[in-house]
XYZ file of C-alpha atoms in Angstrom:
232
model
C -4.399 -18.302 21.068
C -2.309 -14.851 20.475
C -3.290 -12.540 17.769
C -0.998 -10.134 16.031
C -2.739 -7.994 13.308
C -0.854 -5.014 11.551
C -2.487 -3.404 8.581
C -0.226 -1.446 6.269
C -0.562 0.406 2.525
C 1.593 -1.662 0.942
C 16.548 -18.910 -16.657
C 13.508 -20.635 -15.166
C 13.455 -23.574 -12.587
C 11.083 -26.117 -11.604
C 9.699 -26.312 -8.693
C 6.925 -29.443 -7.529
C 4.329 -27.660 -6.954
C 0.374 -27.933 -7.367
C -2.935 -27.039 -7.642
C -5.511 -28.459 -5.266
C -9.365 -28.743 -4.907
C -9.477 -27.519 -1.512
C -7.826 -26.121 1.506
C -7.923 -29.590 3.275
C -5.797 -30.767 -0.172
C -3.119 -29.113 1.208
C -2.684 -29.017 5.193
C -0.177 -27.539 7.873
C -0.865 -24.002 7.312
C -3.673 -22.799 9.783
C -3.988 -23.389 13.544
C -6.151 -26.802 13.233
C -6.361 -26.270 10.037
C -9.204 -23.204 10.249
C -8.577 -21.330 7.643
C -9.634 -17.293 7.608
C -13.310 -16.250 6.709
C -13.340 -14.355 3.838
C -16.384 -12.833 2.673
C -17.816 -13.854 -0.175
C -14.837 -15.813 -1.135
C -14.047 -18.537 1.811
C -16.451 -18.924 4.136
C -16.384 -22.035 6.191
C -13.437 -23.676 4.994
C -15.250 -23.337 1.424
C -14.703 -21.616 -1.821
C -17.069 -19.610 -2.790
C -15.728 -19.472 -6.794
C -13.556 -22.370 -7.313
C -13.137 -21.534 -11.222
C -12.162 -17.924 -10.162
C -9.961 -18.770 -6.968
C -7.726 -21.747 -7.057
C -5.591 -23.571 -4.051
C -2.038 -23.786 -4.828
C 0.154 -26.681 -2.502
C 3.482 -25.271 -2.587
C 6.005 -27.559 -2.756
C 9.822 -27.380 -3.110
C 11.966 -30.786 -3.632
C 9.196 -32.859 -2.351
C 8.739 -31.371 1.091
C 4.980 -28.745 1.220
C 6.324 -25.203 1.878
C 3.089 -23.153 1.828
C -0.304 -23.056 0.746
C -1.616 -20.095 -1.563
C -5.333 -19.216 -2.466
C -4.523 -17.708 -5.941
C -7.274 -14.837 -7.849
C -7.603 -15.525 -11.242
C -9.456 -13.103 -12.334
C -7.422 -10.520 -10.398
C -4.164 -12.197 -10.725
C -2.605 -11.952 -7.395
C -3.083 -14.282 -4.720
C -5.891 -13.512 -2.135
C -3.329 -15.295 0.612
C -0.183 -17.147 1.244
C -0.465 -19.056 4.629
C 2.900 -20.534 6.426
C 3.995 -22.266 9.631
C 6.683 -19.910 10.755
C 9.274 -22.004 12.720
C 12.331 -19.777 12.887
C 14.292 -18.375 9.799
C 17.708 -18.825 8.070
C 19.698 -16.503 9.963
C 22.689 -14.440 7.796
C 23.515 -15.135 4.611
C 22.204 -13.653 1.422
C 18.708 -13.091 -0.338
C 18.934 -15.824 -2.696
C 19.439 -15.061 -6.532
C 16.285 -16.879 -7.518
C 14.274 -16.630 -10.636
C 10.522 -15.619 -10.600
C 8.620 -18.630 -11.499
C 4.388 -19.343 -12.550
C 2.286 -22.185 -11.779
C 1.426 -23.722 -15.344
C -1.563 -25.740 -13.921
C -3.052 -22.495 -13.104
C -4.014 -22.537 -17.152
C -4.171 -26.329 -17.910
C -5.166 -29.054 -15.009
C -3.519 -31.557 -17.355
C -0.075 -29.664 -17.304
C 2.728 -30.645 -15.044
C 3.716 -30.007 -11.430
C 6.548 -27.898 -12.468
C 6.383 -24.297 -11.944
C 8.009 -22.456 -16.015
C 7.490 -20.022 -18.205
C 4.075 -19.518 -20.033
C 2.281 -17.634 -22.305
C -1.149 -17.866 -20.402
C -4.638 -15.949 -19.084
C -4.787 -17.027 -15.794
C -2.025 -15.233 -13.675
C 0.822 -13.041 -14.063
C 4.193 -13.274 -15.581
C 7.732 -12.084 -14.876
C 7.041 -9.583 -17.722
C 4.290 -8.273 -16.643
C 7.088 -6.496 -13.953
C 10.111 -6.409 -16.991
C 9.234 -2.896 -18.124
C 6.702 -1.379 -15.127
C 8.723 1.289 -13.757
C 6.254 1.807 -10.905
C 5.746 -1.543 -9.373
C 7.690 -4.542 -7.729
C 7.242 -7.860 -7.114
C 6.076 -8.103 -2.883
C 6.007 -10.942 -1.718
C 3.571 -12.529 0.792
C 5.168 -15.372 2.027
C 8.673 -13.251 2.578
C 12.141 -15.266 1.992
C 13.165 -13.855 5.510
C 10.620 -15.742 7.232
C 11.864 -19.178 5.732
C 13.605 -21.501 7.912
C 16.537 -22.680 5.731
C 17.533 -21.600 2.122
C 15.240 -24.049 0.170
C 12.305 -22.664 1.424
C 13.688 -18.930 0.619
C 14.300 -20.227 -3.030
C 10.491 -21.528 -3.406
C 9.184 -18.209 -1.956
C 10.127 -17.057 -5.350
C 7.219 -17.387 -7.216
C 4.832 -15.092 -8.977
C 1.659 -16.731 -7.320
C 3.574 -15.799 -3.905
C 3.714 -11.821 -5.354
C 1.745 -9.121 -5.198
C 2.556 -5.624 -7.169
C 4.063 -2.824 -4.733
C 5.488 0.743 -5.162
C 9.192 -0.420 -5.671
C 9.698 2.280 -2.390
C 7.130 0.733 -0.137
C 8.254 -3.126 -1.000
C 12.137 -2.027 0.014
C 10.876 0.660 2.723
C 8.075 0.048 4.595
C 7.035 -3.141 3.671
C 10.839 -5.168 4.127
C 10.600 -2.953 8.099
C 7.431 -5.278 8.787
C 8.519 -8.131 7.338
C 11.415 -7.810 9.636
C 9.797 -6.300 12.700
C 6.883 -8.973 12.371
C 9.803 -11.935 12.302
C 11.180 -10.086 14.883
C 7.837 -10.736 16.945
C 7.212 -14.103 16.627
C 10.837 -15.284 17.221
C 10.025 -13.458 20.444
C 6.575 -14.089 21.661
C 5.537 -17.207 19.715
C 7.262 -20.227 21.600
C 5.620 -23.282 22.165
C 7.700 -25.885 24.618
C 10.801 -24.295 23.890
C 10.604 -24.294 20.018
C 9.593 -21.272 17.779
C 5.792 -21.748 16.563
C 3.470 -19.457 14.245
C 0.920 -19.840 11.831
C 0.725 -16.803 9.239
C -1.574 -15.769 6.525
C -0.628 -12.693 4.697
C -3.305 -10.489 1.767
C -3.792 -8.310 -0.440
C -6.427 -6.901 -1.425
C -7.282 -5.375 -5.135
C -8.703 -2.372 -5.900
C -10.451 -2.032 -9.095
C -9.847 1.465 -9.451
C -6.355 1.974 -9.736
C -4.577 0.843 -13.136
C -1.037 0.786 -14.137
C 0.723 2.581 -16.859
C 0.950 0.938 -19.734
C -1.089 -2.078 -18.298
C -4.181 -3.711 -20.448
C -7.321 -4.954 -19.200
C -6.793 -8.432 -19.863
C -3.111 -8.526 -17.893
C -2.135 -9.241 -14.559
C -1.602 -8.309 -11.418
C -0.485 -4.682 -11.814
C -3.453 -4.477 -13.413
C -6.260 -4.430 -9.891
C -3.796 -3.778 -7.312
C -3.962 -1.933 -3.785
C -1.396 -1.053 -1.584
C -3.505 -2.770 1.249
C -1.702 -5.704 2.630
C -2.792 -8.016 6.136
C -0.640 -9.618 8.625
C -2.329 -12.162 10.860
C 0.649 -14.019 13.239
C -1.524 -16.773 14.795
C 0.129 -19.250 17.981
C -1.384 -20.939 20.289
């Protein structure tokens, strides 16, 4: 198995997605369905605090596209995990609106992402008036295999706050370089295949201008993100 690790400083459309109880309820996004070990959060495949950390099986057009472990306290994803099989060639980045996950706030709600006032996740409005931070993909749309998969990445449960110059600069280059590496090195029986886990680490000492203590992702952030790429 090859391990590739890179560290760097870092109108609503319905998409069917689902908050599930365990990582095992959304299989297919880790090598041998074995998730990473994250001290105090995820150990031996078990989530330490299921009230705070939620598993989202990100589904679009009845296809499970990727998995996100979401931190409802910091209101950012811990990580998004996906299987890379090659990316859509050419074409522009889809102009998809950003969506949220209503089931994070009420497990009685339906599976469709929509606009919502809530307590447990970031909203688009948290970014709209912020002059410093922008939405940074963990599962980048440029790694998705087709147009529908690209559209599925535009959910705020798959985004962390990043300084705009970093998001469009260093982070965008990292996405392209990682994509090129996987297309060249991660070949299995003549097919491209890699399992990717991309995560972010919050920093409780760094508060955004204009953010309030009970609001989002941008309240607790750190421009540190990690790519883990597995191939076997």
